[in-house]
mmCIF file with all atom_site columns, C-alpha atoms in Angstrom:
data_model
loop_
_atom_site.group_PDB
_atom_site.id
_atom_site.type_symbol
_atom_site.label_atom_id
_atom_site.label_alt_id
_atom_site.label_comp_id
_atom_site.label_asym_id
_atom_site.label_entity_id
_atom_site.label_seq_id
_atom_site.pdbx_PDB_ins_code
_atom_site.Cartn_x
_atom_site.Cartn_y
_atom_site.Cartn_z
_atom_site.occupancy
_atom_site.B_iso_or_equiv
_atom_site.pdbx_formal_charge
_atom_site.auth_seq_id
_atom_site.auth_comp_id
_atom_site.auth_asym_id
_atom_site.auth_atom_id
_atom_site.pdbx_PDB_model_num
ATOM 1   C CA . UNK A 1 1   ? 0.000  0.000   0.000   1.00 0.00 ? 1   UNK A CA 1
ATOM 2   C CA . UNK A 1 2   ? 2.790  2.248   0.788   1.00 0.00 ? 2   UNK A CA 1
ATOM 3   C CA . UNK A 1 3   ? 4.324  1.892   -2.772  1.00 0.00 ? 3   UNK A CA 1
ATOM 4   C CA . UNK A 1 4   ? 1.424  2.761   -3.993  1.00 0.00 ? 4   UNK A CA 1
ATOM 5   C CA . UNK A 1 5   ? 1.217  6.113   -2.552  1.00 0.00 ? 5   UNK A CA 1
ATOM 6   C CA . UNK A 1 6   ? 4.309  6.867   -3.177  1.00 0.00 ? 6   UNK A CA 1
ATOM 7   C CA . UNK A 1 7   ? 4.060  7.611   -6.836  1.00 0.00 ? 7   UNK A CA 1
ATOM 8   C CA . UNK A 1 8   ? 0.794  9.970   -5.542  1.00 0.00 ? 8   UNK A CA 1
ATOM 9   C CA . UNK A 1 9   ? 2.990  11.531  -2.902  1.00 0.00 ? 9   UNK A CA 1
ATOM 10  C CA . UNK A 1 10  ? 5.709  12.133  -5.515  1.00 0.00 ? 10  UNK A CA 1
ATOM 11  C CA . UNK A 1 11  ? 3.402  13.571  -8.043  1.00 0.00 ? 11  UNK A CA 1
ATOM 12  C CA . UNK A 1 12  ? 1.692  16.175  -5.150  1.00 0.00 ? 12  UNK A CA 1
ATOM 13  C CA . UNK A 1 13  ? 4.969  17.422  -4.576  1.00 0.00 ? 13  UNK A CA 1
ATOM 14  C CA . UNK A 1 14  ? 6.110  18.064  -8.064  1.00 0.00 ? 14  UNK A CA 1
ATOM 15  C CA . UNK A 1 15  ? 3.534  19.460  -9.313  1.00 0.00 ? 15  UNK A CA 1
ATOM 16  C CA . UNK A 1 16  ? 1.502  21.317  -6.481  1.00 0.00 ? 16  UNK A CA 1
ATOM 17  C CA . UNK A 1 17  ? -1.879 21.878  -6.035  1.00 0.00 ? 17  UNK A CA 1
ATOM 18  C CA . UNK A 1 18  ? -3.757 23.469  -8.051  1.00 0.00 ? 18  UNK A CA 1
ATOM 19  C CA . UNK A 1 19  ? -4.552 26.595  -5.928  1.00 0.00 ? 19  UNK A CA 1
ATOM 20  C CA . UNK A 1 20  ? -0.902 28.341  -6.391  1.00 0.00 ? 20  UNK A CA 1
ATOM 21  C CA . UNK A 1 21  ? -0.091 31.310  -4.488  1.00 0.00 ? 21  UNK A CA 1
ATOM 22  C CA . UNK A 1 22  ? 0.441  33.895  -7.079  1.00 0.00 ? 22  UNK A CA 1
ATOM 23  C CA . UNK A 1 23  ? 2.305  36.112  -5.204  1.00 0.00 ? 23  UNK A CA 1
ATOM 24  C CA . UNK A 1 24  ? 6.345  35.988  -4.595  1.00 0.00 ? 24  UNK A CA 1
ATOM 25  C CA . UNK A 1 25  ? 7.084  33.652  -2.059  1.00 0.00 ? 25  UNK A CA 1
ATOM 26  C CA . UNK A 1 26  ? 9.240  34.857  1.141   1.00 0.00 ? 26  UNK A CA 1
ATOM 27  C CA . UNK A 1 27  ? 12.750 33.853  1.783   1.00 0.00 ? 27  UNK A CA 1
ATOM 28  C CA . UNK A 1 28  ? 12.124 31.410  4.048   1.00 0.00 ? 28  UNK A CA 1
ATOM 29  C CA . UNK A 1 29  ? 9.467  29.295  1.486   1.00 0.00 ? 29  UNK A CA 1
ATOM 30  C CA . UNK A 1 30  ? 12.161 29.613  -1.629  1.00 0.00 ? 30  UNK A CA 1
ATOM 31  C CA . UNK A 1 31  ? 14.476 27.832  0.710   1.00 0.00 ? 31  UNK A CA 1
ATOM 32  C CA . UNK A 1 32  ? 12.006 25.519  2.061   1.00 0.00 ? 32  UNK A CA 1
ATOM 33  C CA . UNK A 1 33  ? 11.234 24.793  -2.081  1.00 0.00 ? 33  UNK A CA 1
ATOM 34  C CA . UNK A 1 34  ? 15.104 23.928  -2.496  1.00 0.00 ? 34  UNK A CA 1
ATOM 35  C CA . UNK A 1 35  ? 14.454 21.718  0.441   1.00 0.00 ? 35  UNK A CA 1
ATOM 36  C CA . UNK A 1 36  ? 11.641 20.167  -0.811  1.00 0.00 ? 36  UNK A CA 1
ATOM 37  C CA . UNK A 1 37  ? 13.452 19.138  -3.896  1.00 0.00 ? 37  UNK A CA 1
ATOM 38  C CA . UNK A 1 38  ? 16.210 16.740  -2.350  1.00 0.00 ? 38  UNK A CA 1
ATOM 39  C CA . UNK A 1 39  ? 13.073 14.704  -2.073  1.00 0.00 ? 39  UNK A CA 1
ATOM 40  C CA . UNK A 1 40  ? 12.587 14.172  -5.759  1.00 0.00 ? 40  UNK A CA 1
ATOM 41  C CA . UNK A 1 41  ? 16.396 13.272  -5.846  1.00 0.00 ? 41  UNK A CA 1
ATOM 42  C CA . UNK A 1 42  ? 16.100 10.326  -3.331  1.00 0.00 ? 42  UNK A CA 1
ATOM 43  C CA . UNK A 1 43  ? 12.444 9.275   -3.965  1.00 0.00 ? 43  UNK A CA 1
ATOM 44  C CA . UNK A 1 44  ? 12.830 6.837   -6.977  1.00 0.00 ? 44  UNK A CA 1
ATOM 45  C CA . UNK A 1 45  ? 15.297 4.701   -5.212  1.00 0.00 ? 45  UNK A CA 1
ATOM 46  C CA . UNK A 1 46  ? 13.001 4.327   -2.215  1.00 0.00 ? 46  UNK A CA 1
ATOM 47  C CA . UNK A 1 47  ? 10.133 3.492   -4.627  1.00 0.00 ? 47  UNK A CA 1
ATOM 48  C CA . UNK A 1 48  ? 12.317 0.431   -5.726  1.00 0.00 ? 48  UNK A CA 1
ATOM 49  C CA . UNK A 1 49  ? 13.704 0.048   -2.358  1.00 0.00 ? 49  UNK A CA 1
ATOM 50  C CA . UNK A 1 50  ? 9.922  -0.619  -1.038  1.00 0.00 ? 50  UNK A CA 1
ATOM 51  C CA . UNK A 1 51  ? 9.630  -3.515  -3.897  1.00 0.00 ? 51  UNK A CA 1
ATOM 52  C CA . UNK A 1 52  ? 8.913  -1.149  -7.464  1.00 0.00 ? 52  UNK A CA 1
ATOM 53  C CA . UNK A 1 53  ? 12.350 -2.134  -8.940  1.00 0.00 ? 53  UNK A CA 1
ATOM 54  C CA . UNK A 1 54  ? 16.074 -3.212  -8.421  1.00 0.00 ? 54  UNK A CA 1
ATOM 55  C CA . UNK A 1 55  ? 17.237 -1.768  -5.492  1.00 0.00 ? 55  UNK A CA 1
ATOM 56  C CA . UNK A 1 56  ? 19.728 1.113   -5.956  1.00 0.00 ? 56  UNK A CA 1
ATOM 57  C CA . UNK A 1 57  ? 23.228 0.735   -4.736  1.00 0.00 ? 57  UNK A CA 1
ATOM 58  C CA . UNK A 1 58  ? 23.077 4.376   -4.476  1.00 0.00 ? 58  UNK A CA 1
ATOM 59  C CA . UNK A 1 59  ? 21.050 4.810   -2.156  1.00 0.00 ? 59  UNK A CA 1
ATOM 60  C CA . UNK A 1 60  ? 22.149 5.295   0.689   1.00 0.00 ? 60  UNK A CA 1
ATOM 61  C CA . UNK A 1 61  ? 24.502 7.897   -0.311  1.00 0.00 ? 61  UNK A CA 1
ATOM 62  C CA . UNK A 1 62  ? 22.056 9.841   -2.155  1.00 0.00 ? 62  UNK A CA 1
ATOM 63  C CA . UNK A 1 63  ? 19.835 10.036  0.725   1.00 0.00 ? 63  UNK A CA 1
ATOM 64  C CA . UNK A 1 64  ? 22.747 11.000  3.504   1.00 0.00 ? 64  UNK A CA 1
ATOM 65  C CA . UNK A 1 65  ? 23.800 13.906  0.642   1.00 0.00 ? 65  UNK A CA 1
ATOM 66  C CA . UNK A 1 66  ? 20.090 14.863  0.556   1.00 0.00 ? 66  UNK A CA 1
ATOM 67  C CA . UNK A 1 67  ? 20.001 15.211  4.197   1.00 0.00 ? 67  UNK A CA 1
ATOM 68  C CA . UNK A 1 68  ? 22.967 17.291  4.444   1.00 0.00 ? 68  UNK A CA 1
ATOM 69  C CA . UNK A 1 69  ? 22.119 19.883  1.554   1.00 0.00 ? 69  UNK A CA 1
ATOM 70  C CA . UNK A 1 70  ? 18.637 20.317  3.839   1.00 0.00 ? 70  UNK A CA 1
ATOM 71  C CA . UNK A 1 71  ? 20.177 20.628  7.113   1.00 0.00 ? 71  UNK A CA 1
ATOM 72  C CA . UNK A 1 72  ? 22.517 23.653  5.052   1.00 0.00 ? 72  UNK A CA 1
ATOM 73  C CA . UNK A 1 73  ? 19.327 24.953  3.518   1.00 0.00 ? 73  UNK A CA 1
ATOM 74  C CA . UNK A 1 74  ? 17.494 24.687  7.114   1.00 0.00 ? 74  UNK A CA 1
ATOM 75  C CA . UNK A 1 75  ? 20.727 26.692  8.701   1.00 0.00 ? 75  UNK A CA 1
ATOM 76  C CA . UNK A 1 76  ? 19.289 29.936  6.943   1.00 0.00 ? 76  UNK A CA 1
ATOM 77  C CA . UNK A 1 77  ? 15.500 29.820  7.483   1.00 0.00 ? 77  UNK A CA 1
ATOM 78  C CA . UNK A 1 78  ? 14.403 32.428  9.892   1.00 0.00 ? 78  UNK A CA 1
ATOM 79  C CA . UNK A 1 79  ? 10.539 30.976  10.666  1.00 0.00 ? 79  UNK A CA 1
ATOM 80  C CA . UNK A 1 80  ? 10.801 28.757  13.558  1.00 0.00 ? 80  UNK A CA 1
ATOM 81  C CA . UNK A 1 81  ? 8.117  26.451  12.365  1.00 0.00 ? 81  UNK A CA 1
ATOM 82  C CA . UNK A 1 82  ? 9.164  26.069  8.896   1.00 0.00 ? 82  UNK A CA 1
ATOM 83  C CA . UNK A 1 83  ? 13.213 25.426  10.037  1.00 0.00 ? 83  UNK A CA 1
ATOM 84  C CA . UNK A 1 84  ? 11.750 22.588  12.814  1.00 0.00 ? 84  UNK A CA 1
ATOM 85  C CA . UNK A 1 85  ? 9.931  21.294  9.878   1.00 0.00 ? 85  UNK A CA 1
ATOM 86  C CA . UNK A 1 86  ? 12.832 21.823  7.367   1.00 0.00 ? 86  UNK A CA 1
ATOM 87  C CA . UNK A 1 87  ? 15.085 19.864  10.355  1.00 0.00 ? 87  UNK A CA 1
ATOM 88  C CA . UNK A 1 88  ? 12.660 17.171  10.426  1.00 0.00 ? 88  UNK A CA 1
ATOM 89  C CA . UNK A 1 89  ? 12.463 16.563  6.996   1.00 0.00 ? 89  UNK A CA 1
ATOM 90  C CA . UNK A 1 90  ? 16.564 16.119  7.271   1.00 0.00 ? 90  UNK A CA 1
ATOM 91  C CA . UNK A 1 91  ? 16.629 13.459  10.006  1.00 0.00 ? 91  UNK A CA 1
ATOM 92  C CA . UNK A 1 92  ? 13.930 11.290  7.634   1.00 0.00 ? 92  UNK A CA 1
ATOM 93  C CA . UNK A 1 93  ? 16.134 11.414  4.733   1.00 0.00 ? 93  UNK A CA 1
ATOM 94  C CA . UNK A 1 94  ? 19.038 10.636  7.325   1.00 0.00 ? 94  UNK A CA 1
ATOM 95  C CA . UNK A 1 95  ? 16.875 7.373   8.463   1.00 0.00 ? 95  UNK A CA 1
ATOM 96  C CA . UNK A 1 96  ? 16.589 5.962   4.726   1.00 0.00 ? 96  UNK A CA 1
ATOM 97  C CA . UNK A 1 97  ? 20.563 6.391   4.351   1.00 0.00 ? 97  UNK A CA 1
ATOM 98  C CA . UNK A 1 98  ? 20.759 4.209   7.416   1.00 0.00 ? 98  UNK A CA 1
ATOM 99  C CA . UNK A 1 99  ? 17.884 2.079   6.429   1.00 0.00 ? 99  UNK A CA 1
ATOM 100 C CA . UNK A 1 100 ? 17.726 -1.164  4.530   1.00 0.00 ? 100 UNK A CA 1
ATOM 101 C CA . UNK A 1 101 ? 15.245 -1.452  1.383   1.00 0.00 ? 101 UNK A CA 1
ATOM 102 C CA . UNK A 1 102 ? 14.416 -5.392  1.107   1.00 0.00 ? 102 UNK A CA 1
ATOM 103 C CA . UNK A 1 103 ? 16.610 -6.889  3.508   1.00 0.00 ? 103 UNK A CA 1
ATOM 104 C CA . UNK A 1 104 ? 16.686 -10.752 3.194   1.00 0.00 ? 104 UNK A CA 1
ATOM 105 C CA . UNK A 1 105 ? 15.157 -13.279 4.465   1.00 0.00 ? 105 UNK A CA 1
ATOM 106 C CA . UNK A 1 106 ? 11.679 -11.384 4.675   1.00 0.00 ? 106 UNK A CA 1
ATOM 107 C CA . UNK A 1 107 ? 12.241 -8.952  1.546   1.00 0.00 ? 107 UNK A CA 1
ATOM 108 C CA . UNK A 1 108 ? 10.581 -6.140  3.669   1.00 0.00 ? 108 UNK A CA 1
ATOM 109 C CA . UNK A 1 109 ? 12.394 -3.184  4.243   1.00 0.00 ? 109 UNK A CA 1
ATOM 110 C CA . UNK A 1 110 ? 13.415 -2.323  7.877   1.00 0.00 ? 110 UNK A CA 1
ATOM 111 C CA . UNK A 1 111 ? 11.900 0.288   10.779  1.00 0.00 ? 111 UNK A CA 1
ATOM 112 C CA . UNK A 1 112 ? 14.169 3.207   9.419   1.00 0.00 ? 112 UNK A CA 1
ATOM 113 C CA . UNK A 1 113 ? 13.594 2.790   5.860   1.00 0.00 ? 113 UNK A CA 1
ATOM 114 C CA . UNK A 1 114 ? 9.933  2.849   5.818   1.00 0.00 ? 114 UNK A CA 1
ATOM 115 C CA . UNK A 1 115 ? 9.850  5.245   8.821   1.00 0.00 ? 115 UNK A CA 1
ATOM 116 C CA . UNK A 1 116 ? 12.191 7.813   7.095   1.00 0.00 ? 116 UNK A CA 1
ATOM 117 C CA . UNK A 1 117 ? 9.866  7.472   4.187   1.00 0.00 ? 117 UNK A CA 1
ATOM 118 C CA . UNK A 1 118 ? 6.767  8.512   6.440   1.00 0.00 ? 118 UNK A CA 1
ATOM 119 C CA . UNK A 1 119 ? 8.186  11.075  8.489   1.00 0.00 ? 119 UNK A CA 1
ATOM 120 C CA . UNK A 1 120 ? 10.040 12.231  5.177   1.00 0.00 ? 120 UNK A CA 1
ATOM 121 C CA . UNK A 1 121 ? 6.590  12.734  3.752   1.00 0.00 ? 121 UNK A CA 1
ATOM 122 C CA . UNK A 1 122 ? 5.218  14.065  6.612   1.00 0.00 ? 122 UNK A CA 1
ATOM 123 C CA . UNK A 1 123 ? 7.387  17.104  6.558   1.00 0.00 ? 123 UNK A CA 1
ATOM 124 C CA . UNK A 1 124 ? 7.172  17.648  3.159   1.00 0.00 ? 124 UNK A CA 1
ATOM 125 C CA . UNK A 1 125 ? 3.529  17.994  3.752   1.00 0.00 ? 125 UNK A CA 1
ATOM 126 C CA . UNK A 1 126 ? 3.853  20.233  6.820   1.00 0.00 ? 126 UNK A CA 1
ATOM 127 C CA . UNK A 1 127 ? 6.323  22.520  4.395   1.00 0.00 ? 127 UNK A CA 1
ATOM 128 C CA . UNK A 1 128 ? 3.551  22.149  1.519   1.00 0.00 ? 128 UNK A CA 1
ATOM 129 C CA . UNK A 1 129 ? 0.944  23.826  4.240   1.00 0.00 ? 129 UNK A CA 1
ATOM 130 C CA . UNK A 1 130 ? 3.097  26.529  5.522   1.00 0.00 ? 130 UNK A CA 1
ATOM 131 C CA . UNK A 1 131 ? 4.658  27.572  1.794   1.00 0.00 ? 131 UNK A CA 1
ATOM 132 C CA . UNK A 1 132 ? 1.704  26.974  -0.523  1.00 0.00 ? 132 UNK A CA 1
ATOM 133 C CA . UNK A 1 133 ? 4.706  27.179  -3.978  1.00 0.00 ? 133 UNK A CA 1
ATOM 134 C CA . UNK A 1 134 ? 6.864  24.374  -2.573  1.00 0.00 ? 134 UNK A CA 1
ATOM 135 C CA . UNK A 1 135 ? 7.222  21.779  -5.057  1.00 0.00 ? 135 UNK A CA 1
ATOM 136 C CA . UNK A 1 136 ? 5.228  23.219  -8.086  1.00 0.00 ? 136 UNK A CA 1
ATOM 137 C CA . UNK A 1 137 ? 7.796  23.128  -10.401 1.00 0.00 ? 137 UNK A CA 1
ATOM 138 C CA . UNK A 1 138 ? 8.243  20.540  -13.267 1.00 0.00 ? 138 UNK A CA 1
ATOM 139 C CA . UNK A 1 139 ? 9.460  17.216  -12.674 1.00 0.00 ? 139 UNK A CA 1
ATOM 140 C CA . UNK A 1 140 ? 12.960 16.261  -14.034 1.00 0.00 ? 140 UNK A CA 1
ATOM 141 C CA . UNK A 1 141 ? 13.158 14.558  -17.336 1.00 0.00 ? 141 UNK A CA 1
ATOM 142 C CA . UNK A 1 142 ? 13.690 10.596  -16.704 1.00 0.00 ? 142 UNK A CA 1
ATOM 143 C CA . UNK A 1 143 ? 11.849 10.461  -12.923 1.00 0.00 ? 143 UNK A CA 1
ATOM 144 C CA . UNK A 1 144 ? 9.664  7.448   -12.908 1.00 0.00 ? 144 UNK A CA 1
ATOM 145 C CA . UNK A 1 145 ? 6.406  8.136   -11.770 1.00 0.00 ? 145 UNK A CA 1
ATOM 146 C CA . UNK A 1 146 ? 4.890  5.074   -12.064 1.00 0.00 ? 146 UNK A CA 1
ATOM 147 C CA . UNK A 1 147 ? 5.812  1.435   -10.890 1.00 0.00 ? 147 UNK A CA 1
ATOM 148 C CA . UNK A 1 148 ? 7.688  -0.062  -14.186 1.00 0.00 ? 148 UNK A CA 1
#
């Protein structure tokens, strides 16, 4: 069931909803937009980490690089709120890199994996609410958005 959301969850983020702020957002929201797009950068291998494909060796790296760009993002945002967010958001990327997608014998992945993956959407939702623009942009040519 999770997999399946994902591709939703994915979607929501890139492309926004369809009541946009039209007006410039502040500071604090472009950041928390450059946050929200290390999640579109480690998203595809958790989709195949969860069972949607071959597991990506990457991984793990791409998700601990992901979590350190946000924490460096999250080190200029002013609004309390949107930095604890922005913070939280960081330590569920952190818990996929130290997660493991399909670990044998079971094929399920662990407590961390799947837990970064919910708390990791949590905050991107929480972000979403407090800076209406996050995530509307385009997504990136070659990002799966379905289950192959």
């Amino acid at each position: 069931m999770l997999a399946a959301a994902a591709p939703v969850m994915l979607i929501m983020v890139a492309v926004g909803y369809a009541t946009e702020d039209t007006d410039e957002p502040s500071a604090d929201c472009q950041r928390a937009d450059q946050i929200a797009h290390q999640w579109v950068k480690v998203v595809p291998g958790v989709l195949k980490g969860m069972g949607v494909g071959e597991v990506d060796p990457n991984l793990a790296r791409d998700a601990g690089e992901a979590a350190t760009a946000v924490r460096d993002e999250a080190a200029s945002v002013e609004d309390h709120d949107l930095k604890r967010e922005s913070l939280r958001f960081a330590d569920a990327l952190h818990r996929i890199s130290q997660g493991n997608p399909r670990t044998p014998p079971n094929g399920w992945p662990d407590k961390n994996f799947v837990g970064g993956f919910q708390d990791g959407t949590d905050a991107l939702h929480e972000l979403k609410l407090a800076c209406p623009n996050v995530g509307t942009d385009q997504l990136p040519a070659g990002v799966p958005t379905t289950p192959p």
